[in-house]
């Protein structure tokens, strides 16, 4: 290994920093790494454990509520099909109404011309 890189790697290596300079393969004397403040760290974790558990319960309940209110892919696909059918129905209805409008206008125009011819 390049001697210029070794100090940089040691400063970035988690095992080197937490084990007091012992890199992987070196003995820690049978003691856990970082045993000087390990008890304090464990006590702090145990002190906040009830709060962590409470927050986890809140997160789980929120996820359950979200799961009950979300739609599945199948439901979304069904909605897409219903919208496509509705578009087809609307276009068919508009076409039928337009035909009736033009037909009625033609009949009324014919009646108007017939009435004008009879009147003259």
XYZ file of N, CA and C in Angstrom:
360
model
N 0.845 -1.184 0.000
C 0.000 0.000 0.000
C 0.886 1.240 0.000
N 0.453 2.241 -0.673
C 1.169 3.495 -0.752
C 1.250 4.116 0.642
N 2.430 4.518 1.109
C 2.557 5.085 2.459
C 1.826 6.415 2.628
N 1.555 7.109 1.540
C 0.819 8.373 1.645
C -0.676 8.148 1.850
N -1.169 7.015 1.401
C -2.597 6.726 1.506
C -2.945 6.088 2.846
N -2.005 5.372 3.464
C -2.283 4.651 4.707
C -2.850 5.553 5.813
N -2.293 6.748 6.086
C -2.881 7.582 7.152
C -4.293 8.058 6.814
N -4.558 8.323 5.549
C -5.901 8.750 5.142
C -6.874 7.607 5.329
N -6.466 6.417 4.927
C -7.343 5.258 5.068
C -7.630 4.978 6.536
N -6.625 5.098 7.389
C -6.835 4.879 8.820
C -7.823 5.881 9.393
N -7.778 7.125 8.936
C -8.705 8.132 9.462
C -10.130 7.892 8.981
N -10.285 7.218 7.840
C -11.618 6.952 7.312
C -12.168 5.603 7.755
N -11.331 4.720 8.251
C -11.726 3.362 8.592
C -12.440 3.340 9.939
N -13.687 2.872 9.955
C -14.493 2.833 11.175
C -13.868 1.908 12.208
N -13.372 0.751 11.765
C -12.781 -0.195 12.718
C -11.534 0.385 13.350
N -10.776 1.158 12.603
C -9.566 1.758 13.148
C -9.913 2.781 14.225
N -10.953 3.611 13.967
C -11.320 4.652 14.933
C -11.995 4.073 16.171
N -12.851 3.080 16.009
C -13.619 2.582 17.146
C -12.858 1.586 17.990
N -11.833 0.980 17.454
C -11.079 -0.009 18.218
C -9.746 0.538 18.705
N -9.632 1.834 18.763
C -8.421 2.433 19.307
C -7.178 2.167 18.488
N -7.320 2.083 17.202
C -6.161 1.889 16.336
C -5.970 0.463 15.906
N -6.753 -0.454 16.449
C -6.635 -1.855 16.038
C -7.435 -2.076 14.774
N -6.765 -2.442 13.725
C -7.458 -2.734 12.482
C -7.849 -4.196 12.463
N -8.642 -4.587 11.482
C -9.109 -5.967 11.389
C -7.928 -6.920 11.426
N -8.037 -7.961 12.251
C -6.960 -8.928 12.375
C -6.122 -8.717 13.626
N -6.143 -7.513 14.196
C -5.390 -7.268 15.419
C -6.224 -7.695 16.613
N -5.576 -8.046 17.687
C -6.263 -8.507 18.891
C -6.678 -7.315 19.744
N -7.838 -7.424 20.356
C -8.304 -6.368 21.272
C -8.158 -6.819 22.710
N -7.438 -7.922 22.935
C -7.210 -8.394 24.284
C -8.430 -9.065 24.886
N -9.345 -9.547 24.086
C -10.536 -10.213 24.589
C -11.622 -9.259 25.038
N -11.394 -7.962 24.921
C -12.376 -6.954 25.330
C -13.173 -6.491 24.112
N -14.424 -6.105 24.334
C -15.181 -5.578 23.201
C -14.587 -4.248 22.744
N -14.780 -3.926 21.484
C -14.220 -2.662 20.990
C -14.896 -1.473 21.659
N -14.098 -0.510 22.055
C -14.635 0.695 22.678
C -15.245 0.426 24.031
N -14.663 -0.506 24.824
C -15.304 -0.914 26.069
C -15.272 0.169 27.140
N -14.486 1.190 26.981
C -14.412 2.238 27.995
C -15.740 2.953 28.167
N -16.405 3.285 27.098
C -17.679 3.997 27.186
C -18.845 3.134 26.695
N -18.619 1.832 26.561
C -19.669 0.950 26.075
C -20.838 0.889 27.047
N -20.538 0.804 28.353
C -21.613 0.749 29.343
C -22.459 2.020 29.301
N -21.803 3.157 29.173
C -22.535 4.427 29.100
C -23.423 4.461 27.867
N -22.893 4.001 26.759
C -23.679 3.998 25.528
C -24.885 3.075 25.655
N -24.688 1.889 26.225
C -25.790 0.954 26.394
C -26.838 1.529 27.346
N -26.388 2.175 28.432
C -27.333 2.778 29.388
C -28.150 3.889 28.725
N -27.498 4.692 27.893
C -28.221 5.748 27.184
C -29.253 5.146 26.233
N -28.856 4.092 25.526
C -29.802 3.432 24.629
C -30.972 2.828 25.391
N -30.686 2.206 26.532
C -31.763 1.632 27.339
C -32.671 2.711 27.906
N -32.135 3.892 28.175
C -32.945 4.988 28.709
C -33.925 5.517 27.668
N -33.519 5.549 26.411
C -34.403 6.077 25.372
C -35.223 4.992 24.683
N -35.020 3.740 25.077
C -35.739 2.630 24.461
C -37.258 2.756 24.553
N -37.845 3.145 25.701
C -39.313 3.311 25.741
C -39.810 4.357 24.745
N -39.075 5.455 24.601
C -39.474 6.485 23.636
C -39.379 5.950 22.211
N -38.343 5.175 21.937
C -38.187 4.581 20.609
C -39.337 3.624 20.321
N -39.690 2.813 21.319
C -40.796 1.869 21.137
C -42.115 2.611 20.906
N -42.347 3.696 21.643
C -43.561 4.485 21.468
C -43.632 5.075 20.065
N -42.519 5.609 19.604
C -42.484 6.172 18.252
C -42.701 5.096 17.195
N -42.142 3.919 17.430
C -42.325 2.821 16.488
C -43.790 2.420 16.412
N -44.476 2.395 17.550
C -45.904 2.073 17.546
C -46.675 3.122 16.760
N -46.330 4.402 16.938
C -47.001 5.471 16.183
C -46.759 5.321 14.683
N -45.535 5.015 14.318
C -45.216 4.849 12.897
C -45.995 3.666 12.323
N -46.041 2.557 13.068
C -46.779 1.389 12.592
C -48.261 1.691 12.436
N -48.837 2.434 13.387
C -50.265 2.758 13.270
C -50.524 3.676 12.082
N -49.618 4.618 11.830
C -49.780 5.488 10.661
C -49.648 4.698 9.369
N -48.723 3.746 9.332
C -48.576 2.912 8.140
C -49.798 2.043 7.922
N -50.384 1.532 9.008
C -51.604 0.745 8.874
C -52.733 1.599 8.319
N -52.849 2.841 8.801
C -53.892 3.745 8.303
C -53.655 4.074 6.835
N -52.409 4.277 6.456
C -52.103 4.553 5.052
C -52.432 3.345 4.186
N -52.126 2.159 4.690
C -52.411 0.947 3.940
C -53.897 0.750 3.716
N -54.711 1.154 4.683
C -56.155 0.996 4.550
C -56.742 2.009 3.562
N -56.093 3.143 3.401
C -56.634 4.206 2.551
C -56.022 4.259 1.160
N -55.031 3.454 0.889
C -54.403 3.496 -0.433
C -55.072 2.503 -1.371
N -54.923 2.776 -2.636
C -55.519 1.897 -3.643
C -54.459 0.957 -4.203
N -54.923 -0.149 -4.719
C -54.016 -1.111 -5.324
C -53.911 -0.843 -6.822
N -52.977 -1.498 -7.459
C -52.819 -1.340 -8.904
C -54.065 -1.831 -9.634
N -54.658 -2.890 -9.129
C -55.861 -3.428 -9.773
C -57.008 -2.426 -9.685
N -57.144 -1.770 -8.539
C -58.201 -0.763 -8.391
C -57.961 0.416 -9.327
N -56.708 0.836 -9.453
C -56.396 1.944 -10.357
C -56.659 1.548 -11.811
N -56.354 0.314 -12.167
C -56.619 -0.160 -13.526
C -58.120 -0.190 -13.791
N -58.897 -0.600 -12.786
C -60.356 -0.620 -12.941
C -60.890 0.793 -13.130
N -60.349 1.755 -12.399
C -60.773 3.145 -12.564
C -60.427 3.646 -13.957
N -59.251 3.281 -14.457
C -58.848 3.673 -15.815
C -59.788 3.112 -16.862
N -60.209 1.866 -16.685
C -61.150 1.256 -17.628
C -62.498 1.968 -17.566
N -62.937 2.288 -16.349
C -64.223 2.991 -16.208
C -64.167 4.360 -16.872
N -63.061 5.067 -16.745
C -62.922 6.383 -17.381
C -62.930 6.248 -18.897
N -62.249 5.244 -19.405
C -62.240 5.025 -20.865
C -63.646 4.726 -21.371
N -64.398 3.899 -20.626
C -65.774 3.604 -21.022
C -66.636 4.857 -20.955
N -66.407 5.679 -19.939
C -67.178 6.915 -19.800
C -66.887 7.874 -20.953
N -65.623 7.960 -21.358
C -65.279 8.807 -22.507
C -66.003 8.334 -23.752
N -66.050 7.025 -23.963
C -66.762 6.481 -25.122
C -68.244 6.793 -25.057
N -68.829 6.660 -23.870
C -70.259 6.946 -23.708
C -70.545 8.424 -23.952
N -69.696 9.304 -23.443
C -69.900 10.741 -23.635
C -69.794 11.095 -25.112
N -68.813 10.543 -25.805
C -68.669 10.877 -27.225
C -69.849 10.339 -28.035
N -70.336 9.146 -27.681
C -71.508 8.613 -28.366
C -72.741 9.474 -28.111
N -72.895 9.935 -26.881
C -74.034 10.788 -26.529
C -73.959 12.117 -27.277
N -72.761 12.702 -27.348
C -72.606 13.965 -28.070
C -72.920 13.789 -29.550
N -72.491 12.685 -30.134
C -72.770 12.416 -31.532
C -74.277 12.273 -31.763
N -74.953 11.544 -30.883
C -76.407 11.364 -31.026
C -77.137 12.699 -30.876
N -76.706 13.515 -29.912
C -77.352 14.819 -29.721
C -77.135 15.720 -30.934
N -75.928 15.684 -31.505
C -75.641 16.503 -32.679
C -76.515 16.070 -33.856
N -76.659 14.750 -34.042
C -77.522 14.263 -35.116
C -78.959 14.721 -34.916
N -79.460 14.619 -33.698
C -80.836 15.063 -33.424
C -80.980 16.568 -33.643
N -79.966 17.342 -33.243
C -80.028 18.791 -33.417
C -80.080 19.148 -34.901
N -79.208 18.546 -35.700
C -79.185 18.845 -37.138
C -80.486 18.366 -37.799
N -80.952 17.191 -37.432
C -82.202 16.671 -37.993
C -83.388 17.546 -37.641
N -83.462 17.975 -36.397
C -84.572 18.842 -35.972
C -84.497 20.184 -36.679
N -83.297 20.723 -36.825
C -83.135 22.010 -37.510
C -83.568 21.885 -38.973
N -83.232 20.780 -39.630
C -83.625 20.581 -41.028
C -85.146 20.460 -41.156
N -85.772 19.724 -40.247
C -87.236 19.577 -40.299
C -87.912 20.925 -40.057
N -87.417 21.677 -39.074
C -88.016 22.991 -38.800
C -87.822 23.950 -39.974
N -86.671 23.881 -40.635
C -86.443 24.734 -41.804
C -87.390 24.347 -42.924
N -87.577 23.036 -43.114
C -88.516 22.573 -44.129
C -89.936 23.017 -43.825
N -90.340 22.941 -42.565
C -91.673 23.405 -42.171
C -91.819 24.905 -42.395
N -90.769 25.649 -42.112
C -90.825 27.096 -42.304
C -90.971 27.431 -43.783
N -90.197 26.756 -44.665
C -90.338 27.009 -46.101
C -91.714 26.582 -46.619
N -92.220 25.465 -46.110
C -93.561 24.987 -46.533
C -94.629 25.969 -46.095
N -94.510 26.497 -44.889
C -95.480 27.466 -44.393
C -95.393 28.754 -45.206
N -94.190 29.154 -45.588
C -94.018 30.371 -46.380
C -94.602 30.191 -47.773
N -94.467 29.026 -48.337
C -94.993 28.763 -49.674
C -96.531 28.737 -49.656
N -97.062 28.147 -48.594
C -98.531 28.102 -48.488
C -99.110 29.500 -48.244
N -98.381 30.289 -47.524
C -98.857 31.624 -47.208
C -98.787 32.543 -48.396
N -97.995 32.280 -49.341
C -97.901 33.197 -50.474
C -98.760 32.874 -51.606
